[in-house]
Each structure stands twice: as C-alpha cells, then as structure tokens.
Amino acid sequence: MGADERVTIAVVFGGQSSEHEVSCLTAAGVLGALDPSRYEVHGIGIDKRGVWHRYTVEEIGALRVEDGRLPAIGEDRPRAVMVREPGGVRLATLEGERLVDPVHVDVAFPVMHGAYCEDGCIQGHFEILGLRYVGCGVTSSANGMDKAFMRTCFEQAGIPLVPWLTITPGRWRDDRRGCLARVNAELRYPVYVKPARGGSSVGISRVTDPARLAEAVGTARAADPKVVVEQGVVGAREVECGVLGVAGGAPRASRPGEIVMHANGGFYDYDAKYLPEEQVELRVPAELPADVAERVRATAVACFEALDCEGLARVDVFVLPDGGVVVNEINTMPGFTAHSMYPSMWQATGIEYPALVDALVDQALARPATVLR
C-alpha cells in the first residue's frame, strides 16, 4: 500500500473527565499498534477545559508515566478544528483566524474514557460531522456509561445482575435518610457505592459499616450526582471478557481474564489499574472450568447485544462459588494501556494487538457514517 493509499486516522484522546490521563496512555498504546505503512495518523488531544489541540505522532508516542506522574494534554499546544465539507471531513490547525495544514480524515479513533467521551457525546459529534469512528454508537455508549440505565437494559434482556439501587440527585436532596434506609433494607453489606456515570473506579467506595454509607455517597457524588449502590458479592472471582464486533456477523468473545487482589478488603481501583504494584495480579487467561468460561463468554456477548454495541466492549462479571455468573458492568471503550485487560485477553485468544486495532478500524470503515445503520 502506497503512502497516498493509507487510511487517515484521527486518534482522539484526553477529555474533561477524571480519566483524562488514562486516555493519554491509551492513545500512546493504540498509536504503537497502528501500522504506519497502512495508516496516516494525526492526533487530537482534548484538554481538561474541552479545548482541542493538534498532536503529532511523535508527541502521542511520548505520552507515558514518568516519575509516577500520568501524562496530560498541554494547554499550550496548537488548536485543532474538524470541519465538515462536501467531500468529507478535514482536520486543521487554527492559527489566529486561519485554518492551516488541513488533512482529510477517513475515520476517528476515540480512545477517551468517561464523561463527554465514552457516554455518546463525542460519538454524536462524529455522527453530525458524517465521520466514521471506531466503537459503539451514541445510544449504546450512553446506556453503557450510565450504570443505572445499563442495568435496566440488562434486566430487560434477562441477564443476571447483583442486587442494586439508584440514588438520584433529587432523592438525595429531598430524603437523604430515606435513601440510606432503603440501602440498609434492600441490600446486604458489604456494598459498593459508585458514581453512576463514572469510570476507572474513580469515586468508588467499598462500605462494610452502615455508619460510613453517607460518606461514601458523598464521595461518589463528587464525581457524579447520580449514584448507584450495589450489593457486594462475597467469595466471588472478578472475571472480565472482551467482545469484538464483526461486520455483518455475530460478535466474538475473547478468553476471559481474572483480576486477583492480594490485599484483604481491596478492590480493583484506579491506582491498581493504571499504576499497578504487587497488590493486584491480572491472570490471562483465567483458570476456569471449560463450562464456566463458556458461560462467561456467552454472558458477555449477551450484554453486547442487549445494548446494541458495535466495535468493542469489555464485560466485567463475578463468578460465584457454584459456577454461576452475574454481571458487574460493561465498558464500551476499555483501556488499551500496557496493563489493560482487553488487548491481553484477545492476545490470549489468538489476536495480537495490531490485528485487533486493524479489525476495529475495518469495522468502522465498513459501516455507514450515519446513526441510521
């Protein structure tokens, strides 16, 4: 393939969510998997103010953890603008009042996590532009991001879940005691208190004492005023499974992986995911009986289809001592960092990182550049 035949990809990363820095790491990981003989890559880094910046391939590749600090988008970077034209979409740099260095873009590869990114917002922007993009569409992204709506969809599809309830901003404002009493009446401790639309375990608390419940709700509300409380599953194994969409065919599930916490009472929080130390071990593939592994995979595909997902997703489940499987959540834009489970599970299934990225781009190019597909 000649240079003029390459697919032009805009890797979009950063964003305004609490997962800004993680997204930067994901961008560097994805860039490393994109074959330069097949793809011409341009970067769009969105800073924490929501301003778009132009990034070169070399600058994306330099995003890494240094001295324990996660990378972030520099606010002094050149401004980036995407423009819809009759012949497609162009990416340009804004210099004063002028747009310079315009390039045609074939497909966007958003690797952002959290609010305004993984929740359908950036996907809606691409839809309006008429630009094809990697990953789930607007509705599946929005429902997958909101843990309350996600669980409602799964319940309608008959997918097993842990017991849960939602504390909306209005209920917390008007009847805080009633919200706490409902948790105590309907769920057993320990419980996990989560921002409904958060990610990467930011704002999540494990609560074993009802006296700490209100504090945990406050911690979650600092990330999102809508909160989900889930009943903890004692003695269960935390297992994840990757799902990969197939253009014109049924989605595929990877071999499952397992998260093993070595600290008593610990859980797979933000630091464990992105600054791993000895407290967590990722086992890929998970050591599961064949029938249980197949149950995990079937459940993951059922979740993918229940939300009408496209492209990719990671489904997190609990495997009970009796071999039963209950769903924790789905992630419609899982991380692609060196420590991430999604590419590791596909590698264990026989698909290496570059081939996985190729498959995602091919799917994006094959589908219509419209919400009506």
PDB file of C-alpha atoms in Angstrom, residues 9-13 27 31 40-46 52-57 59-60 77-80 82 91-93 103:
ATOM      1  CA  ILE A   9      -6.984   8.205  11.222  1.00  0.00           C
ATOM      2  CA  ALA A  10      -7.592  10.889  13.827  1.00  0.00           C
ATOM      3  CA  VAL A  11      -6.779   9.455  17.257  1.00  0.00           C
ATOM      4  CA  VAL A  12      -8.826  11.489  19.730  1.00  0.00           C
ATOM      5  CA  PHE A  13      -7.782  11.385  23.378  1.00  0.00           C
ATOM      6  CA  ALA A  27      -3.637   6.870  22.846  1.00  0.00           C
ATOM      7  CA  LEU A  31      -0.607   4.528  18.180  1.00  0.00           C
ATOM      8  CA  GLU A  40      -1.567   8.016   8.390  1.00  0.00           C
ATOM      9  CA  VAL A  41      -2.187   9.065  11.974  1.00  0.00           C
ATOM     10  CA  HIS A  42      -2.991  12.520  13.339  1.00  0.00           C
ATOM     11  CA  GLY A  43      -3.705  13.333  16.972  1.00  0.00           C
ATOM     12  CA  ILE A  44      -6.416  15.409  18.614  1.00  0.00           C
ATOM     13  CA  GLY A  45      -5.752  15.964  22.298  1.00  0.00           C
ATOM     14  CA  ILE A  46      -8.660  17.463  24.223  1.00  0.00           C
ATOM     15  CA  TRP A  52      -9.000  20.649  21.052  1.00  0.00           C
ATOM     16  CA  HIS A  53      -5.268  20.544  20.239  1.00  0.00           C
ATOM     17  CA  ARG A  54      -3.280  19.137  17.333  1.00  0.00           C
ATOM     18  CA  TYR A  55      -0.756  16.411  18.181  1.00  0.00           C
ATOM     19  CA  THR A  56       1.879  14.776  16.019  1.00  0.00           C
ATOM     20  CA  VAL A  57       2.619  11.067  16.000  1.00  0.00           C
ATOM     21  CA  GLU A  59       4.046  13.692  20.581  1.00  0.00           C
ATOM     22  CA  ILE A  60       1.410  10.990  21.070  1.00  0.00           C
ATOM     23  CA  ARG A  77      -0.499  23.024  22.127  1.00  0.00           C
ATOM     24  CA  PRO A  78      -1.729  24.249  18.684  1.00  0.00           C
ATOM     25  CA  ARG A  79      -5.512  24.402  18.402  1.00  0.00           C
ATOM     26  CA  ALA A  80      -7.275  21.755  16.313  1.00  0.00           C
ATOM     27  CA  MET A  82     -12.593  19.498  12.457  1.00  0.00           C
ATOM     28  CA  LEU A  91      -8.712  18.294  10.374  1.00  0.00           C
ATOM     29  CA  ALA A  92      -6.826  21.577  10.517  1.00  0.00           C
ATOM     30  CA  THR A  93      -4.744  23.682  12.875  1.00  0.00           C
ATOM     31  CA  VAL A 103      -5.861  16.910   6.095  1.00  0.00           C
TER      32      VAL A 103
END
